[in-house]
mmCIF file of C-alpha atoms in Angstrom:
data_model
loop_
_atom_site.group_PDB
_atom_site.id
_atom_site.type_symbol
_atom_site.label_atom_id
_atom_site.label_comp_id
_atom_site.label_asym_id
_atom_site.label_seq_id
_atom_site.Cartn_x
_atom_site.Cartn_y
_atom_site.Cartn_z
ATOM 1 C CA MET A 181 25.422 -83.776 -34.150
ATOM 2 C CA SER A 182 24.753 -80.297 -33.557
ATOM 3 C CA LYS A 183 23.499 -79.861 -36.970
ATOM 4 C CA VAL A 184 21.019 -82.426 -36.331
ATOM 5 C CA ASN A 185 19.521 -81.014 -33.221
ATOM 6 C CA LYS A 186 19.289 -77.356 -34.714
ATOM 7 C CA SER A 187 17.199 -78.803 -37.567
ATOM 8 C CA ARG A 188 14.716 -80.735 -35.523
ATOM 9 C CA ARG A 189 14.205 -77.317 -33.019
ATOM 10 C CA PRO A 190 10.535 -77.502 -32.558
ATOM 11 C CA THR A 191 8.087 -75.105 -34.316
ATOM 12 C CA LYS A 192 4.644 -75.784 -33.503
ATOM 13 C CA PHE A 193 3.590 -76.877 -29.539
ATOM 14 C CA ARG A 194 0.969 -78.299 -28.151
ATOM 15 C CA ILE A 195 -0.730 -77.369 -24.858
ATOM 16 C CA ALA A 196 -3.108 -80.106 -23.261
ATOM 17 C CA LEU A 197 -5.525 -80.382 -20.153
ATOM 18 C CA ILE A 198 -5.079 -83.844 -18.818
ATOM 19 C CA ASP A 199 -6.541 -85.189 -15.556
ATOM 20 C CA HIS A 200 -4.297 -85.674 -12.693
ATOM 21 C CA TYR A 201 -5.333 -89.090 -11.760
ATOM 22 C CA THR A 202 -6.867 -90.948 -14.860
ATOM 23 C CA HIS A 203 -4.038 -89.028 -17.108
ATOM 24 C CA GLN A 204 -6.854 -89.002 -19.384
ATOM 25 C CA GLN A 205 -6.419 -85.793 -21.909
ATOM 26 C CA LEU A 206 -9.418 -83.673 -21.571
ATOM 27 C CA ALA A 207 -8.564 -80.984 -24.173
ATOM 28 C CA SER A 208 -5.290 -80.155 -26.283
ATOM 29 C CA VAL A 209 -4.705 -76.912 -28.319
ATOM 30 C CA LYS A 210 -2.041 -76.748 -31.096
ATOM 31 C CA ILE A 211 -0.197 -73.541 -31.490
ATOM 32 C CA SER A 212 3.165 -71.961 -32.972
ATOM 33 C CA LYS A 213 5.738 -69.394 -32.149
ATOM 34 C CA THR A 214 3.592 -66.694 -33.783
ATOM 35 C CA GLY A 215 0.304 -67.847 -32.187
ATOM 36 C CA LEU A 216 2.033 -68.337 -28.924
ATOM 37 C CA PHE A 217 3.216 -64.570 -29.167
ATOM 38 C CA ILE A 218 -0.037 -62.866 -29.876
ATOM 39 C CA ALA A 219 -1.934 -64.923 -27.437
ATOM 40 C CA ILE A 220 0.538 -63.676 -24.759
ATOM 41 C CA VAL A 221 0.556 -60.300 -26.324
ATOM 42 C CA THR A 222 -3.656 -60.288 -25.983
ATOM 43 C CA ILE A 223 -3.597 -61.474 -22.361
ATOM 44 C CA VAL A 224 -1.087 -58.684 -21.310
ATOM 45 C CA VAL A 225 -3.599 -56.347 -23.246
ATOM 46 C CA ALA A 226 -6.830 -57.344 -21.673
ATOM 47 C CA PHE A 227 -5.117 -57.602 -18.205
ATOM 48 C CA SER A 228 -4.038 -53.801 -18.710
ATOM 49 C CA ALA A 229 -7.296 -52.702 -20.140
ATOM 50 C CA VAL A 230 -9.266 -54.863 -17.125
ATOM 51 C CA ILE A 231 -6.839 -52.898 -14.602
ATOM 52 C CA TYR A 232 -7.296 -49.580 -16.162
ATOM 53 C CA SER A 233 -11.454 -49.929 -16.266
ATOM 54 C CA VAL A 234 -11.267 -50.461 -12.403
ATOM 55 C CA ILE A 235 -9.032 -47.362 -11.671
ATOM 56 C CA ALA A 236 -10.903 -45.292 -14.028
ATOM 57 C CA PHE A 237 -14.888 -46.142 -13.449
ATOM 58 C CA THR A 238 -14.691 -47.614 -9.853
ATOM 59 C CA PRO A 239 -14.289 -45.989 -6.473
ATOM 60 C CA VAL A 240 -11.007 -47.826 -6.411
ATOM 61 C CA ARG A 241 -9.300 -44.983 -8.049
ATOM 62 C CA GLU A 242 -9.798 -43.083 -4.623
ATOM 63 C CA PHE A 243 -7.651 -45.239 -2.600
ATOM 64 C CA ILE A 244 -4.332 -44.488 -4.920
ATOM 65 C CA PRO A 245 -2.300 -42.256 -3.485
ATOM 66 C CA GLY A 246 -2.297 -38.838 -4.950
ATOM 67 C CA TYR A 247 -5.779 -39.306 -6.763
ATOM 68 C CA PRO A 248 -8.411 -36.518 -6.271
ATOM 69 C CA ASP A 249 -10.970 -37.656 -4.426
ATOM 70 C CA ALA A 250 -14.719 -35.808 -4.139
ATOM 71 C CA HIS A 251 -13.483 -33.462 -1.515
ATOM 72 C CA SER A 252 -10.407 -32.411 -3.105
ATOM 73 C CA LYS A 253 -13.012 -31.719 -6.300
ATOM 74 C CA ARG A 254 -14.902 -29.835 -4.681
ATOM 75 C CA ALA A 255 -12.403 -28.022 -2.873
ATOM 76 C CA ALA A 256 -10.652 -27.014 -6.147
ATOM 77 C CA ILE A 257 -13.737 -25.674 -7.695
ATOM 78 C CA HIS A 258 -14.759 -23.445 -4.785
ATOM 79 C CA ASN A 259 -11.144 -22.113 -4.871
ATOM 80 C CA ALA A 260 -11.310 -21.648 -8.365
ATOM 81 C CA MET A 261 -14.308 -19.699 -7.716
ATOM 82 C CA ARG A 262 -12.579 -17.501 -4.822
ATOM 83 C CA ILE A 263 -9.615 -16.783 -7.343
ATOM 84 C CA ASP A 264 -12.714 -15.369 -9.853
ATOM 85 C CA SER A 265 -13.923 -13.293 -7.058
ATOM 86 C CA LEU A 266 -10.395 -12.006 -6.313
ATOM 87 C CA GLU A 267 -9.475 -11.133 -9.606
ATOM 88 C CA THR A 268 -12.535 -8.817 -9.704
ATOM 89 C CA VAL A 269 -11.909 -7.205 -6.620
ATOM 90 C CA ILE A 270 -8.471 -6.732 -7.965
ATOM 91 C CA TYR A 271 -9.639 -5.379 -11.127
ATOM 92 C CA ARG A 272 -11.851 -2.926 -9.328
ATOM 93 C CA TRP A 273 -8.828 -1.823 -7.270
ATOM 94 C CA GLU A 274 -7.051 -1.271 -10.622
ATOM 95 C CA LEU A 275 -9.958 1.069 -11.760
ATOM 96 C CA TYR A 276 -9.433 2.859 -8.595
ATOM 97 C CA SER A 277 -5.838 3.409 -8.494
ATOM 98 C CA GLU A 278 -5.566 4.290 -11.952
ATOM 99 C CA ASN A 279 -8.359 7.043 -11.588
ATOM 100 C CA LEU A 280 -6.432 8.118 -8.566
ATOM 101 C CA ARG A 281 -3.067 8.650 -10.191
ATOM 102 C CA ARG A 282 -4.733 10.326 -13.167
ATOM 103 C CA VAL A 283 -6.516 12.874 -10.818
ATOM 104 C CA VAL A 284 -3.010 13.227 -9.009
ATOM 105 C CA GLU A 285 -1.430 13.919 -11.919
ATOM 106 C CA GLY A 286 -4.333 16.464 -13.279
ATOM 107 C CA ARG A 287 -5.223 14.268 -15.958
ATOM 108 C CA GLU A 288 -8.791 13.331 -16.956
ATOM 109 C CA PRO A 289 -10.098 9.979 -15.206
ATOM 110 C CA LEU A 290 -10.370 6.746 -17.317
ATOM 111 C CA LYS A 291 -14.158 5.634 -18.180
ATOM 112 C CA ILE A 292 -14.839 2.200 -17.159
ATOM 113 C CA ASP A 293 -15.404 1.363 -20.561
ATOM 114 C CA SER A 294 -11.997 2.411 -21.586
ATOM 115 C CA LEU A 295 -10.381 0.003 -18.994
ATOM 116 C CA ILE A 296 -12.600 -3.016 -20.073
ATOM 117 C CA SER A 297 -11.341 -2.468 -23.490
ATOM 118 C CA ALA A 298 -7.901 -2.053 -22.458
ATOM 119 C CA ARG A 299 -7.782 -5.189 -20.581
ATOM 120 C CA GLN A 300 -9.124 -7.268 -24.017
ATOM 121 C CA LYS A 301 -5.890 -6.104 -25.401
ATOM 122 C CA ALA A 302 -2.561 -7.519 -25.751
ATOM 123 C CA SER A 303 -0.385 -7.606 -22.547
ATOM 124 C CA ALA A 304 1.882 -4.659 -22.257
ATOM 125 C CA THR A 305 5.602 -4.958 -23.389
ATOM 126 C CA LYS A 306 8.749 -4.773 -20.727
ATOM 127 C CA GLU A 307 9.219 -0.983 -22.023
ATOM 128 C CA GLU A 308 5.537 -0.314 -21.095
ATOM 129 C CA LEU A 309 6.246 -2.060 -17.671
ATOM 130 C CA ALA A 310 9.195 0.155 -17.205
ATOM 131 C CA GLN A 311 7.504 3.338 -17.961
ATOM 132 C CA PHE A 312 4.337 2.473 -15.363
ATOM 133 C CA ALA A 313 6.946 1.243 -12.624
ATOM 134 C CA LEU A 314 8.874 4.782 -13.007
ATOM 135 C CA LYS A 315 5.586 6.533 -13.293
ATOM 136 C CA ASP A 316 4.207 5.010 -10.022
ATOM 137 C CA SER A 317 7.742 5.879 -8.061
ATOM 138 C CA LEU A 318 7.611 9.387 -9.006
ATOM 139 C CA LEU A 319 3.782 9.526 -8.332
ATOM 140 C CA ARG A 320 4.986 8.163 -4.639
ATOM 141 C CA LYS A 321 7.815 10.476 -4.373
ATOM 142 C CA GLN A 322 5.553 13.397 -5.029
ATOM 143 C CA VAL A 323 2.801 12.248 -2.865
ATOM 144 C CA LYS A 324 5.118 11.802 0.298
ATOM 145 C CA GLU A 325 6.879 15.234 -0.422
ATOM 146 C CA GLU A 326 3.247 16.882 -0.484
ATOM 147 C CA GLU A 327 2.242 15.228 2.654
ATOM 148 C CA GLN A 328 5.513 15.940 4.598
ATOM 149 C CA PHE A 329 4.726 19.653 4.350
ATOM 150 C CA ASP A 330 0.643 19.337 4.140
ATOM 151 C CA ILE A 331 0.396 21.078 0.463
ATOM 152 C CA SER A 332 -1.319 18.097 -0.785
ATOM 153 C CA GLU A 333 -4.599 19.264 -2.949
ATOM 154 C CA ARG A 334 -5.979 16.219 -2.922
ATOM 155 C CA ASN A 335 -9.007 16.951 -0.902
ATOM 156 C CA LYS A 336 -9.702 20.075 -3.444
ATOM 157 C CA ARG A 337 -9.901 17.548 -6.418
ATOM 158 C CA ASN A 338 -12.934 15.432 -7.111
ATOM 159 C CA LEU A 339 -12.956 12.052 -7.999
ATOM 160 C CA PRO A 340 -15.645 10.413 -10.334
ATOM 161 C CA ILE A 341 -18.109 8.666 -8.380
ATOM 162 C CA ASP A 342 -18.220 5.908 -11.021
ATOM 163 C CA GLY A 343 -14.638 5.201 -10.256
ATOM 164 C CA LEU A 344 -15.187 4.661 -6.384
ATOM 165 C CA LEU A 345 -15.759 1.585 -4.318
ATOM 166 C CA PHE A 346 -18.867 1.869 -2.113
ATOM 167 C CA PHE A 347 -18.671 -0.211 0.758
ATOM 168 C CA THR A 348 -22.533 -1.738 1.535
ATOM 169 C CA PRO A 349 -23.735 -0.133 4.454
ATOM 170 C CA LEU A 350 -26.357 -2.544 5.440
ATOM 171 C CA LYS A 351 -27.234 -6.246 4.141
ATOM 172 C CA GLY A 352 -31.025 -6.466 3.821
ATOM 173 C CA VAL A 353 -34.117 -6.237 1.608
ATOM 174 C CA ILE A 354 -34.956 -2.814 -0.016
ATOM 175 C CA SER A 355 -38.426 -2.363 0.870
ATOM 176 C CA GLN A 356 -39.111 1.095 -1.302
ATOM 177 C CA GLY A 357 -36.607 1.826 -4.139
ATOM 178 C CA TYR A 358 -35.182 5.015 -5.722
ATOM 179 C CA ASP A 359 -37.395 7.452 -7.120
ATOM 180 C CA PRO A 360 -35.932 10.940 -7.733
ATOM 181 C CA ALA A 361 -39.484 12.559 -7.805
ATOM 182 C CA MET A 362 -41.391 10.615 -5.183
ATOM 183 C CA HIS A 363 -39.007 9.068 -2.929
ATOM 184 C CA PRO A 364 -35.240 10.040 -3.701
ATOM 185 C CA TYR A 365 -33.479 7.251 -1.313
ATOM 186 C CA VAL A 366 -33.874 3.550 -0.557
ATOM 187 C CA ASP A 367 -35.633 1.998 2.613
ATOM 188 C CA ILE A 368 -33.517 -1.396 3.495
ATOM 189 C CA THR A 369 -35.266 -3.539 6.014
ATOM 190 C CA ALA A 370 -33.015 -5.683 8.354
ATOM 191 C CA PRO A 371 -33.637 -6.730 12.018
ATOM 192 C CA SER A 372 -33.654 -4.232 14.550
ATOM 193 C CA GLY A 373 -30.057 -3.672 16.266
ATOM 194 C CA SER A 374 -28.364 -4.726 12.863
ATOM 195 C CA VAL A 375 -25.383 -3.094 12.441
ATOM 196 C CA VAL A 376 -25.297 0.079 10.057
ATOM 197 C CA LYS A 377 -21.663 1.133 8.390
ATOM 198 C CA ALA A 378 -20.453 3.879 6.668
ATOM 199 C CA THR A 379 -20.274 3.539 2.681
ATOM 200 C CA LEU A 380 -17.012 5.667 2.546
ATOM 201 C CA ASP A 381 -14.275 6.999 4.181
ATOM 202 C CA GLY A 382 -15.390 10.594 5.471
ATOM 203 C CA THR A 383 -16.023 12.763 8.366
ATOM 204 C CA VAL A 384 -19.442 12.665 10.590
ATOM 205 C CA ILE A 385 -20.761 16.405 9.987
ATOM 206 C CA TYR A 386 -24.181 15.552 12.124
ATOM 207 C CA ASP A 387 -25.634 13.202 14.583
ATOM 208 C CA GLY A 388 -29.064 14.002 16.252
ATOM 209 C CA TRP A 389 -32.417 13.163 16.389
ATOM 210 C CA SER A 390 -35.586 14.681 14.949
ATOM 211 C CA ASP A 391 -39.375 13.965 15.596
ATOM 212 C CA GLU A 392 -39.805 12.599 11.724
ATOM 213 C CA ASP A 393 -36.162 10.998 11.084
ATOM 214 C CA GLY A 394 -35.557 9.673 14.517
ATOM 215 C CA TYR A 395 -31.740 9.031 15.341
ATOM 216 C CA THR A 396 -29.984 10.544 12.154
ATOM 217 C CA ILE A 397 -26.115 10.852 11.225
ATOM 218 C CA GLN A 398 -24.801 12.416 8.290
ATOM 219 C CA ILE A 399 -20.961 11.444 6.713
ATOM 220 C CA GLN A 400 -19.182 13.921 4.601
ATOM 221 C CA HIS A 401 -16.968 11.997 1.826
ATOM 222 C CA ASP A 402 -14.186 13.199 -0.428
ATOM 223 C CA GLY A 403 -15.704 13.832 -4.184
ATOM 224 C CA ASP A 404 -18.271 16.032 -2.676
ATOM 225 C CA ILE A 405 -20.504 13.120 -1.724
ATOM 226 C CA ILE A 406 -22.832 12.766 1.378
ATOM 227 C CA SER A 407 -24.542 9.877 2.723
ATOM 228 C CA ILE A 408 -27.033 9.807 5.135
ATOM 229 C CA TYR A 409 -28.637 7.333 7.404
ATOM 230 C CA LYS A 410 -32.018 8.048 9.056
ATOM 231 C CA HIS A 411 -34.189 6.157 11.741
ATOM 232 C CA ASN A 412 -31.677 4.639 13.849
ATOM 233 C CA GLU A 413 -31.815 2.805 16.987
ATOM 234 C CA LYS A 414 -28.750 4.292 18.284
ATOM 235 C CA LEU A 415 -25.647 6.335 17.144
ATOM 236 C CA LEU A 416 -22.220 4.959 17.384
ATOM 237 C CA LYS A 417 -20.279 8.218 16.179
ATOM 238 C CA LYS A 418 -20.643 12.017 17.073
ATOM 239 C CA THR A 419 -20.161 14.792 14.803
ATOM 240 C CA GLY A 420 -16.436 15.706 13.776
ATOM 241 C CA ASP A 421 -15.196 11.834 14.301
ATOM 242 C CA LYS A 422 -13.457 10.381 11.288
ATOM 243 C CA VAL A 423 -14.835 7.077 9.930
ATOM 244 C CA SER A 424 -13.229 4.630 7.351
ATOM 245 C CA ALA A 425 -15.479 2.486 4.813
ATOM 246 C CA GLY A 426 -17.154 -0.569 6.796
ATOM 247 C CA MET A 427 -16.877 1.133 10.308
ATOM 248 C CA PRO A 428 -20.207 0.753 12.367
ATOM 249 C CA VAL A 429 -21.684 4.077 12.569
ATOM 250 C CA ALA A 430 -25.203 3.102 14.038
ATOM 251 C CA LEU A 431 -27.357 0.292 14.669
ATOM 252 C CA VAL A 432 -30.782 -0.146 13.054
ATOM 253 C CA GLY A 433 -34.263 0.778 14.305
ATOM 254 C CA ASN A 434 -37.428 2.233 14.021
ATOM 255 C CA THR A 435 -37.366 5.785 15.296
ATOM 256 C CA GLY A 436 -39.054 8.751 13.951
ATOM 257 C CA SER A 437 -42.791 9.535 13.126
ATOM 258 C CA LEU A 438 -42.407 8.797 9.392
ATOM 259 C CA SER A 439 -40.850 4.952 10.295
ATOM 260 C CA THR A 440 -43.116 2.182 9.876
ATOM 261 C CA GLY A 441 -41.172 -0.727 11.155
ATOM 262 C CA ASP A 442 -37.301 -1.619 11.612
ATOM 263 C CA HIS A 443 -35.170 -0.525 8.822
ATOM 264 C CA LEU A 444 -32.600 2.059 7.512
ATOM 265 C CA HIS A 445 -33.333 5.114 5.434
ATOM 266 C CA PHE A 446 -30.603 5.563 3.466
ATOM 267 C CA GLU A 447 -29.566 8.824 0.888
ATOM 268 C CA LEU A 448 -26.472 9.431 -1.353
ATOM 269 C CA TRP A 449 -26.063 13.057 -2.820
ATOM 270 C CA HIS A 450 -23.463 13.806 -5.105
ATOM 271 C CA LYS A 451 -22.519 17.441 -5.846
ATOM 272 C CA GLY A 452 -25.728 18.691 -4.218
ATOM 273 C CA GLU A 453 -28.283 16.231 -6.235
ATOM 274 C CA THR A 454 -29.391 12.654 -4.990
ATOM 275 C CA VAL A 455 -28.235 9.792 -6.772
ATOM 276 C CA ASP A 456 -29.851 6.228 -6.722
ATOM 277 C CA PRO A 457 -27.520 4.121 -4.383
ATOM 278 C CA THR A 458 -28.250 0.885 -6.242
ATOM 279 C CA LYS A 459 -26.032 2.039 -9.197
ATOM 280 C CA TYR A 460 -22.831 1.987 -7.113
ATOM 281 C CA ILE A 461 -24.167 -0.411 -4.302
ATOM 282 C CA SER A 462 -25.328 -4.071 -3.855
ATOM 283 C CA PHE A 463 -27.238 -4.136 -0.827
#
């Protein structure tokens, strides 16, 4: 009896649509086992495609926990830009520290081009990193010993001006640029009372008044560099004061007969000669 039942197992099916009240057959579809399997797979795939499209191309995706919204994407882009800026600042400090290390060791400072090309090469090996760490430790020990007995000669050695990090003394508009013959300095316009800041660490060597230049302050920096700030409304430092880069030293004004409006007259001298400040400073 069981053998007969097994031989009569259905291999084809009929799906019918029947009216509930009249029992009239409205439609019917014949389907095999293979066709039923294909239909189920097709329905599952179509349903998955619809769900994916809704999530991928509509705002519904923002309601999914952990999915980044527009604000998160903007924050990520902003953070990426900040990281890029920080990498630039770190690279500039690497240039400064490398040149400082070479000068302290009595070697020639590196050029900017050479450091850029070095960054393009392969990263240092473990042995090279170990050597760098050893040299850094020896340098720190040497500087500490020299400072302990005040025998360091770093003030007698001149750092290359290209390797220095200048602080912007005043953010404004350059009304008249640098000309080595007719105008060996720059004029930066800014509202009266704006803070003028020291461009490098140094010592104030002059503060005073003159009929032509008004209130003027001069700062001596390492490397035989002098910065001069004229036509100020007020001076905040006196001769002999130690200043650091970015420290307020004066307020923008319009003093002196040579001034025709609120601005800062800024001069930068290196080894007794004027240099173009815009080559080293972004105003």
